[in-house]
Tab-separated table of N, CA and C and ligand atoms in Angstrom:
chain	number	residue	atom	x	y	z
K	6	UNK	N	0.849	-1.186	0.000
K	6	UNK	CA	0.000	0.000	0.000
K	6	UNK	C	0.886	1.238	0.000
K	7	UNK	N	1.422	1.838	-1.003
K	7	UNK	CA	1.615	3.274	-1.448
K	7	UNK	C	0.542	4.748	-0.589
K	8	UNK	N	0.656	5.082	-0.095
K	8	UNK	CA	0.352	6.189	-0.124
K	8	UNK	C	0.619	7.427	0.534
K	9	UNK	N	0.696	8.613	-0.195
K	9	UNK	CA	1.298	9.880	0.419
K	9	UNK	C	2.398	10.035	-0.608
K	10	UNK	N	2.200	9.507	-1.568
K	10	UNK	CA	3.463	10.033	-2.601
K	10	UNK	C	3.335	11.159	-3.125
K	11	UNK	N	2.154	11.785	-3.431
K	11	UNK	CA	2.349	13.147	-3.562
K	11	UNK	C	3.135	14.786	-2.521
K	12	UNK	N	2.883	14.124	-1.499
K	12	UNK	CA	3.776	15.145	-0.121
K	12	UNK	C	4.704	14.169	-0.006
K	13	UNK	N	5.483	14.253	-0.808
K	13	UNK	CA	6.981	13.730	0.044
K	13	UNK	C	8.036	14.825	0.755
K	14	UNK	N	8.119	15.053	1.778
K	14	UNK	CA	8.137	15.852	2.175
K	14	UNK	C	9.983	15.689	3.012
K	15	UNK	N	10.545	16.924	2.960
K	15	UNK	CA	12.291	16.507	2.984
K	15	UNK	C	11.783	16.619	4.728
K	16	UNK	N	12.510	15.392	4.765
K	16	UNK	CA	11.936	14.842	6.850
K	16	UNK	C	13.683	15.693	7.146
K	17	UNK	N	13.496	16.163	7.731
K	17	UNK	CA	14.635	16.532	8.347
K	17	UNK	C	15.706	14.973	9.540
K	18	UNK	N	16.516	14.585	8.690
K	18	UNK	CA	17.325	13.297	9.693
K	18	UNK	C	16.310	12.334	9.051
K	19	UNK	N	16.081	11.962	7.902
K	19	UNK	CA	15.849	11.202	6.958
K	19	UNK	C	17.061	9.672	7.010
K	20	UNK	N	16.344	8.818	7.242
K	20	UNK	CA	17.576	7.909	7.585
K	20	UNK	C	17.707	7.249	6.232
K	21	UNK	N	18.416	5.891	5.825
K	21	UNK	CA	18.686	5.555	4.519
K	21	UNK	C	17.567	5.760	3.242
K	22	UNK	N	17.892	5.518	2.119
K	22	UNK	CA	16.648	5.871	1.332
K	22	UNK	C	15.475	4.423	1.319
K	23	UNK	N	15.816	3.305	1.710
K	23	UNK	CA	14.817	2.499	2.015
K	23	UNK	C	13.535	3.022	2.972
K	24	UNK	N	13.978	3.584	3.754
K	24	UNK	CA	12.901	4.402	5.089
K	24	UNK	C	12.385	5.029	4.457
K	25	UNK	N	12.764	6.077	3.794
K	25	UNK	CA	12.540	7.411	2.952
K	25	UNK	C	11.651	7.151	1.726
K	26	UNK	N	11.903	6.102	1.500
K	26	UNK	CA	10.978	5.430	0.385
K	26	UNK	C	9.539	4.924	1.271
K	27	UNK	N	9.558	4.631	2.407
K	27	UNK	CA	8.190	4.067	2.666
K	27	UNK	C	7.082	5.525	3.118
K	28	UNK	N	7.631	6.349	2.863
K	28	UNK	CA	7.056	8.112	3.727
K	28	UNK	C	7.253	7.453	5.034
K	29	UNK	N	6.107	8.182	5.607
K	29	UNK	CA	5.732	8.360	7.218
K	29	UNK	C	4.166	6.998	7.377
K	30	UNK	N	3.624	6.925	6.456
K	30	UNK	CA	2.477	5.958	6.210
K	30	UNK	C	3.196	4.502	7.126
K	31	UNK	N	2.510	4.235	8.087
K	31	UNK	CA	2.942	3.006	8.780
K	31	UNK	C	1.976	1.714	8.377
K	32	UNK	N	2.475	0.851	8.038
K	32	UNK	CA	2.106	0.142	7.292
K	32	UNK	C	1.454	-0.715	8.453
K	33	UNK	N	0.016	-0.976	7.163
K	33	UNK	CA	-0.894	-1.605	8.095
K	33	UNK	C	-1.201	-3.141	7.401
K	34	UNK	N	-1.639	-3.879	8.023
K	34	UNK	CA	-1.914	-5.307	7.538
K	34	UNK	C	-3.486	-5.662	8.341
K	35	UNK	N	-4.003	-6.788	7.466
K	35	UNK	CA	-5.383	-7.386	7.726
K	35	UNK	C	-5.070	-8.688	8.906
K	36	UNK	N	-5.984	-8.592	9.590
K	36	UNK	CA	-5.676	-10.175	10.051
K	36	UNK	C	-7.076	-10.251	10.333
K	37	UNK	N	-7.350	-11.597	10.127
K	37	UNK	CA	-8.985	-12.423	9.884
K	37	UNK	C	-9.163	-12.934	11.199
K	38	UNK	N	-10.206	-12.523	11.583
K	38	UNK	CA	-10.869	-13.205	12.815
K	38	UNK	C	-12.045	-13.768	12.268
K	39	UNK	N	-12.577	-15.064	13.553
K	39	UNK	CA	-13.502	-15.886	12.826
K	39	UNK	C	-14.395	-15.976	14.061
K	40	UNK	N	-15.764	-15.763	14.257
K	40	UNK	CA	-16.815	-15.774	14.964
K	40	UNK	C	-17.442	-17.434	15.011
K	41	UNK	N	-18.220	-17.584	16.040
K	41	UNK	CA	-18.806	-19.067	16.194
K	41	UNK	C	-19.801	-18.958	15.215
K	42	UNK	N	-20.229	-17.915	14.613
K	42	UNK	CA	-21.487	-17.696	13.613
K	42	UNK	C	-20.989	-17.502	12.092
K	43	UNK	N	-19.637	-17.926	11.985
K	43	UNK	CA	-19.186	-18.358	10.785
K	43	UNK	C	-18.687	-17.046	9.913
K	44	UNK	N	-18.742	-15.550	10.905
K	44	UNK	CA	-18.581	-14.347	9.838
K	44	UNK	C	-16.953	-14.027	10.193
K	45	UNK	N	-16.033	-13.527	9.287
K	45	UNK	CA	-15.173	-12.715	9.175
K	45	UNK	C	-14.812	-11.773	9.075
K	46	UNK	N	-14.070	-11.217	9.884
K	46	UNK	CA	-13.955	-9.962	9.974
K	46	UNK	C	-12.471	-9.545	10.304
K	47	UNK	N	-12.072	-8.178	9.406
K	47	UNK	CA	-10.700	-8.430	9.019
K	47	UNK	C	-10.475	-6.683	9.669
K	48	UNK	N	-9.733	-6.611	10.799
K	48	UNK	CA	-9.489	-5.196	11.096
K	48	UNK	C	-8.300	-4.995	10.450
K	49	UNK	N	-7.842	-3.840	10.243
K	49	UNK	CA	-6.074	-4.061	10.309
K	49	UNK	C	-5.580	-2.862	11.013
K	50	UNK	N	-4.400	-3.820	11.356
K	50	UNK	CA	-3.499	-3.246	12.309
K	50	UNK	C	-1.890	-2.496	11.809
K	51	UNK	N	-1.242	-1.974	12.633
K	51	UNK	CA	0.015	-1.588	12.468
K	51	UNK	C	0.710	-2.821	12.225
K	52	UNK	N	1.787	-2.499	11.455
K	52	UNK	CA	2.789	-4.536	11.368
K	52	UNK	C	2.943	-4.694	12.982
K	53	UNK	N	3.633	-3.463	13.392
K	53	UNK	CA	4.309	-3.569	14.549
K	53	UNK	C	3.235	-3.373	15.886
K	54	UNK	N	1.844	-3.284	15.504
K	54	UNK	CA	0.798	-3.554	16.742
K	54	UNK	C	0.989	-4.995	17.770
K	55	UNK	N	0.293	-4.636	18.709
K	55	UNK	CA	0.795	-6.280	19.100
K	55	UNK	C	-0.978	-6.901	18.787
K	56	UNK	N	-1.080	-7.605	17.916
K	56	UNK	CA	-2.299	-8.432	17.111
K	56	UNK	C	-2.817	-8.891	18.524
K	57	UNK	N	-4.771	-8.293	18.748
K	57	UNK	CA	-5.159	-8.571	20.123
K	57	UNK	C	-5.579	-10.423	19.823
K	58	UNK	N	-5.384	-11.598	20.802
K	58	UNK	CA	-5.529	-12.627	20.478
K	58	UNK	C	-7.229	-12.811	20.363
K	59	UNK	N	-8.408	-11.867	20.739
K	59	UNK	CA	-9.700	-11.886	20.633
K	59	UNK	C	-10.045	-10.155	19.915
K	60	UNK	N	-11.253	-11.322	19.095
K	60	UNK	CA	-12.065	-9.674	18.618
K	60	UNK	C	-13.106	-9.240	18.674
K	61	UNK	N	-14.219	-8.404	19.007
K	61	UNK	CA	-15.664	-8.690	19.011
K	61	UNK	C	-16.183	-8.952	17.466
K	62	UNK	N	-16.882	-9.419	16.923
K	62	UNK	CA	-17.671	-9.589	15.859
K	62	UNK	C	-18.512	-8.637	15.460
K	63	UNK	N	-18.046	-7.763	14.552
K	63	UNK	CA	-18.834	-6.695	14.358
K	63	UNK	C	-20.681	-6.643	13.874
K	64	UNK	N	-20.936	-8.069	13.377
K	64	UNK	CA	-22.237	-8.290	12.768
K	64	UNK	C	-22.570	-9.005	13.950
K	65	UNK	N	-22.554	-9.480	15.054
K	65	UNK	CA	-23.542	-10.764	15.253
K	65	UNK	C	-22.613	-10.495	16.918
K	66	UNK	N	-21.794	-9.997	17.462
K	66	UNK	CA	-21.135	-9.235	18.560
K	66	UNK	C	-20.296	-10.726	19.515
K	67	UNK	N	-20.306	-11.586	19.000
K	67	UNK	CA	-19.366	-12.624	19.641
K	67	UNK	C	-18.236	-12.832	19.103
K	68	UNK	N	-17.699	-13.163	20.360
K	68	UNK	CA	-16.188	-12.839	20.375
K	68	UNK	C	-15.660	-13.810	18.816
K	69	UNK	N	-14.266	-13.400	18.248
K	69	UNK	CA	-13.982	-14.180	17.402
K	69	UNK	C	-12.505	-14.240	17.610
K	70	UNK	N	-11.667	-15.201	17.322
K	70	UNK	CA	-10.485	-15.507	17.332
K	70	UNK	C	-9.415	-15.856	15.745
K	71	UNK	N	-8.485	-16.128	15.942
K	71	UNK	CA	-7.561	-16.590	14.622
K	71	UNK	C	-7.698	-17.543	13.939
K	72	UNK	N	-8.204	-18.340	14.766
K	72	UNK	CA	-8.698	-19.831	14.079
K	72	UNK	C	-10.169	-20.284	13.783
K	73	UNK	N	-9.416	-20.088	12.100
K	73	UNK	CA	-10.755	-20.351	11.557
K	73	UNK	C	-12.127	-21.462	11.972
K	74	UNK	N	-11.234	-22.549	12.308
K	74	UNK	CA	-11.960	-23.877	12.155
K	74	UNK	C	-12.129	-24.306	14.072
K	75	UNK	N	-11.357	-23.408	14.794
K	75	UNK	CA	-11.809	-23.152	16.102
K	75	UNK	C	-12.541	-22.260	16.680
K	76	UNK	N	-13.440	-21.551	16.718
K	76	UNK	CA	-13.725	-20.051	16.911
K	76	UNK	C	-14.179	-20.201	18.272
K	77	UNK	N	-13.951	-19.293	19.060
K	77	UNK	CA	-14.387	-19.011	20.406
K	77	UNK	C	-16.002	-19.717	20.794
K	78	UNK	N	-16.247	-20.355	21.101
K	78	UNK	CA	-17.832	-20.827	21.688
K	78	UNK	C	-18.286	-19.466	22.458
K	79	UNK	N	-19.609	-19.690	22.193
K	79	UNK	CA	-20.481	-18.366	22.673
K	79	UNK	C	-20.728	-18.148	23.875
K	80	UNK	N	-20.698	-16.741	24.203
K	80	UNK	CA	-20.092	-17.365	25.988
K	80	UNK	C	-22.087	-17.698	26.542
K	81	UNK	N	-21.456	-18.612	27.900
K	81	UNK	CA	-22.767	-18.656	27.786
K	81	UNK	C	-23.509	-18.073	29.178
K	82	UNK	N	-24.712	-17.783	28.722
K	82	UNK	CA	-25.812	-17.253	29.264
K	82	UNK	C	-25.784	-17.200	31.054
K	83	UNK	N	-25.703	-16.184	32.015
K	83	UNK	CA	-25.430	-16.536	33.413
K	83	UNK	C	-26.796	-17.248	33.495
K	84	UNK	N	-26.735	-18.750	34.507
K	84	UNK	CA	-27.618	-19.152	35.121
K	84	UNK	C	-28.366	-18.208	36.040
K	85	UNK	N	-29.631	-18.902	35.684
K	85	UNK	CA	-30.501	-17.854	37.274
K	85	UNK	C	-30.330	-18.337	38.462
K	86	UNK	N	-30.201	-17.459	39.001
K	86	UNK	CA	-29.657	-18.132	40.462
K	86	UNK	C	-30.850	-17.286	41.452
K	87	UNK	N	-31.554	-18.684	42.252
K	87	UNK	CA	-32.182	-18.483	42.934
K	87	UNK	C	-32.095	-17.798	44.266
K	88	UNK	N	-33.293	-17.181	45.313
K	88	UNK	CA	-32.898	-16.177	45.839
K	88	UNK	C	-31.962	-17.468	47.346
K	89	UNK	N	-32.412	-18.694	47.098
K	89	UNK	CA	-31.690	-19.491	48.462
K	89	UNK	C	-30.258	-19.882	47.882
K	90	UNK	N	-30.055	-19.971	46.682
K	90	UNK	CA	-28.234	-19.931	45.947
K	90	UNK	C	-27.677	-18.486	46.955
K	91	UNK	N	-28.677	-17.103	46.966
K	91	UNK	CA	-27.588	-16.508	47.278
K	91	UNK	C	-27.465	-16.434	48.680
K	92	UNK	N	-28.424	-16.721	49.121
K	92	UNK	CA	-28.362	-17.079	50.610
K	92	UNK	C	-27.515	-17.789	51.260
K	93	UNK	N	-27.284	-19.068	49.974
K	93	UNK	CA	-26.392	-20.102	50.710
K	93	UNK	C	-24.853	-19.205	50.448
K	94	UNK	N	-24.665	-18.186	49.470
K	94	UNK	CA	-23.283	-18.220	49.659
K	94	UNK	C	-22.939	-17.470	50.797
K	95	UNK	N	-24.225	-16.523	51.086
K	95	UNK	CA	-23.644	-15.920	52.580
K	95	UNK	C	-23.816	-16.634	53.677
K	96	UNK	N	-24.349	-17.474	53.661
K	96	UNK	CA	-24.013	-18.055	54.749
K	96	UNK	C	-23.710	-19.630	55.070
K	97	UNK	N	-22.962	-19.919	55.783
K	97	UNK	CA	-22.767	-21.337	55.978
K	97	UNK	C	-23.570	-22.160	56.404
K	98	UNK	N	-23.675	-23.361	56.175
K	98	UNK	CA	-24.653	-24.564	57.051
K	98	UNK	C	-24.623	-24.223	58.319
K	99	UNK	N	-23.702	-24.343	59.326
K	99	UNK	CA	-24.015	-23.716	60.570
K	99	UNK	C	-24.319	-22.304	61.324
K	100	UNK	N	-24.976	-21.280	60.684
K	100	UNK	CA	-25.485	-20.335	60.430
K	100	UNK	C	-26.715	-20.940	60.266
K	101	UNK	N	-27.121	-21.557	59.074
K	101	UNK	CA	-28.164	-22.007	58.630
K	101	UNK	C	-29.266	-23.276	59.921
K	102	UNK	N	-28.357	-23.389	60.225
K	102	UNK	CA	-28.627	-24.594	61.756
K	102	UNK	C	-29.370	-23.247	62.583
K	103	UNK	N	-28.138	-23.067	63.103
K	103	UNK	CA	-28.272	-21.706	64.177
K	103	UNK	C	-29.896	-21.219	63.860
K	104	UNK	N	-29.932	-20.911	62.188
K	104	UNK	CA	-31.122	-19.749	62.243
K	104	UNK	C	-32.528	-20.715	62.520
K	105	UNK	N	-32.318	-21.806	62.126
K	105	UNK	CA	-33.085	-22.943	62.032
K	105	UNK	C	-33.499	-23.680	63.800
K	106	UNK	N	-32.847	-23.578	64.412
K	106	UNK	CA	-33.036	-24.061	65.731
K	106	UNK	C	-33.549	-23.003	66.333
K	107	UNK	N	-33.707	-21.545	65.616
K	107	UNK	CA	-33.630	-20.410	66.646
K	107	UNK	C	-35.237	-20.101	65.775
K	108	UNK	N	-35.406	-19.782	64.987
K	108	UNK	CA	-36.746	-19.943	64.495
K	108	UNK	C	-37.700	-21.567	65.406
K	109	UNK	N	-37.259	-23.019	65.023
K	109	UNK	CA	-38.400	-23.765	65.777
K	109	UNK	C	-38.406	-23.577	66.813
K	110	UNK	N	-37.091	-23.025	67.789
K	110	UNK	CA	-37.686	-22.388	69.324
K	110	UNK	C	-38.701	-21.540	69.378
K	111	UNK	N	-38.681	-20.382	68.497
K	111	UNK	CA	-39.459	-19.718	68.614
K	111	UNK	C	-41.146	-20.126	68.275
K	112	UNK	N	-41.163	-20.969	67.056
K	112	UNK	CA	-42.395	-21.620	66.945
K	112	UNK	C	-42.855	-22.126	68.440
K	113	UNK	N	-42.150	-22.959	69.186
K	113	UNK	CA	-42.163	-23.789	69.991
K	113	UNK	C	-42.812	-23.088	71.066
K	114	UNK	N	-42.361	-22.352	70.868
K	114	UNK	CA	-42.760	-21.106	72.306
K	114	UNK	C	-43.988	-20.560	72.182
K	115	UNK	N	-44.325	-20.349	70.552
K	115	UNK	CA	-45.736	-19.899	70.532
K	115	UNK	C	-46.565	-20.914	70.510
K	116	UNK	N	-46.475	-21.983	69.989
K	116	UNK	CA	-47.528	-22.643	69.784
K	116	UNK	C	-47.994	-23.306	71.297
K	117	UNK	N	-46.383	-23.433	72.086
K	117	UNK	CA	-46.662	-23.371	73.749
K	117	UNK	C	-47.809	-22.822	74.457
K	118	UNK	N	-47.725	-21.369	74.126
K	118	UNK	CA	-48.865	-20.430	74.016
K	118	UNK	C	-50.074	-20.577	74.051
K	119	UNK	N	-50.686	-21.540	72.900
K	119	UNK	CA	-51.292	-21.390	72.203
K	119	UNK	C	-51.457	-20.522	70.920
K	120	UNK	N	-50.366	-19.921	69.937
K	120	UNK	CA	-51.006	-19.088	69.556
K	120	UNK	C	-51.085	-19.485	68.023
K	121	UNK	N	-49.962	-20.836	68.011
K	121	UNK	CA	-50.474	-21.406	66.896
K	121	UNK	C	-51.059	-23.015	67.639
K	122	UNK	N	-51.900	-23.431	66.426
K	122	UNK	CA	-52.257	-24.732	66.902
K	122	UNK	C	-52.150	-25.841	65.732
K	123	UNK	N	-51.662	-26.652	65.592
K	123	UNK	CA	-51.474	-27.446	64.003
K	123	UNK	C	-50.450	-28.716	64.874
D	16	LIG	ZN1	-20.269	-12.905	13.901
């Protein structure tokens, strides 16, 4: 890819004429990423970028990688997590005892009462 040959412009500390020949235009290259939904998509980068190993998929938004015939699996969906999942992570089984012995006392006491009857 040529371009900027019309402003060639005297760079002041111009190093050999190989450099001088490419202008200031930093040369860019394609690299193909491949989505689980089979699309390609080709950004390009600087030579000297460091190539990111994931890309989003610009049509269809999942991730895509270098390999064609491997492509990233779609990430998947968070489970629903019920409201006693989050309960259990705060608290431990013996917590869970504790609250549990301390609640049927308390039943115990009312229905002692009378105030439940069953
Ligand atoms: Zn896609």
């Amino acid at each position: 890819m040529a371009g900027g040959n019309a402003i060639r412009g005297s760079r002041v500390g111009a190093g050999p004429m190989g450099e001088a020949e490419r202008g200031d235009a930093v040369p860019r290259m394609h690299v193909s990423y491949f989505c689980a939904s089979g699309h390609e998509t080709r950004p390009a980068f600087a030579v000297d970028a460091q190539v990111p190993p994931e890309w989003d998929c610009p049509r269809c938004g999942l991730p895509a990688n270098l390999d064609e015939h491997n492509p990233p699996p779609p990430p998947k969906t968070v489970p629903y997590k019920t409201h006693l999942a989050y309960v259990k992570e705060r608290r431990s089984e013996a917590d869970a005892e504790a609250i549990l012995q301390e609640a049927i006392t308390a039943l115990r006491a009312r229905r002692a009462a009378g105030e439940i009857i069953y």
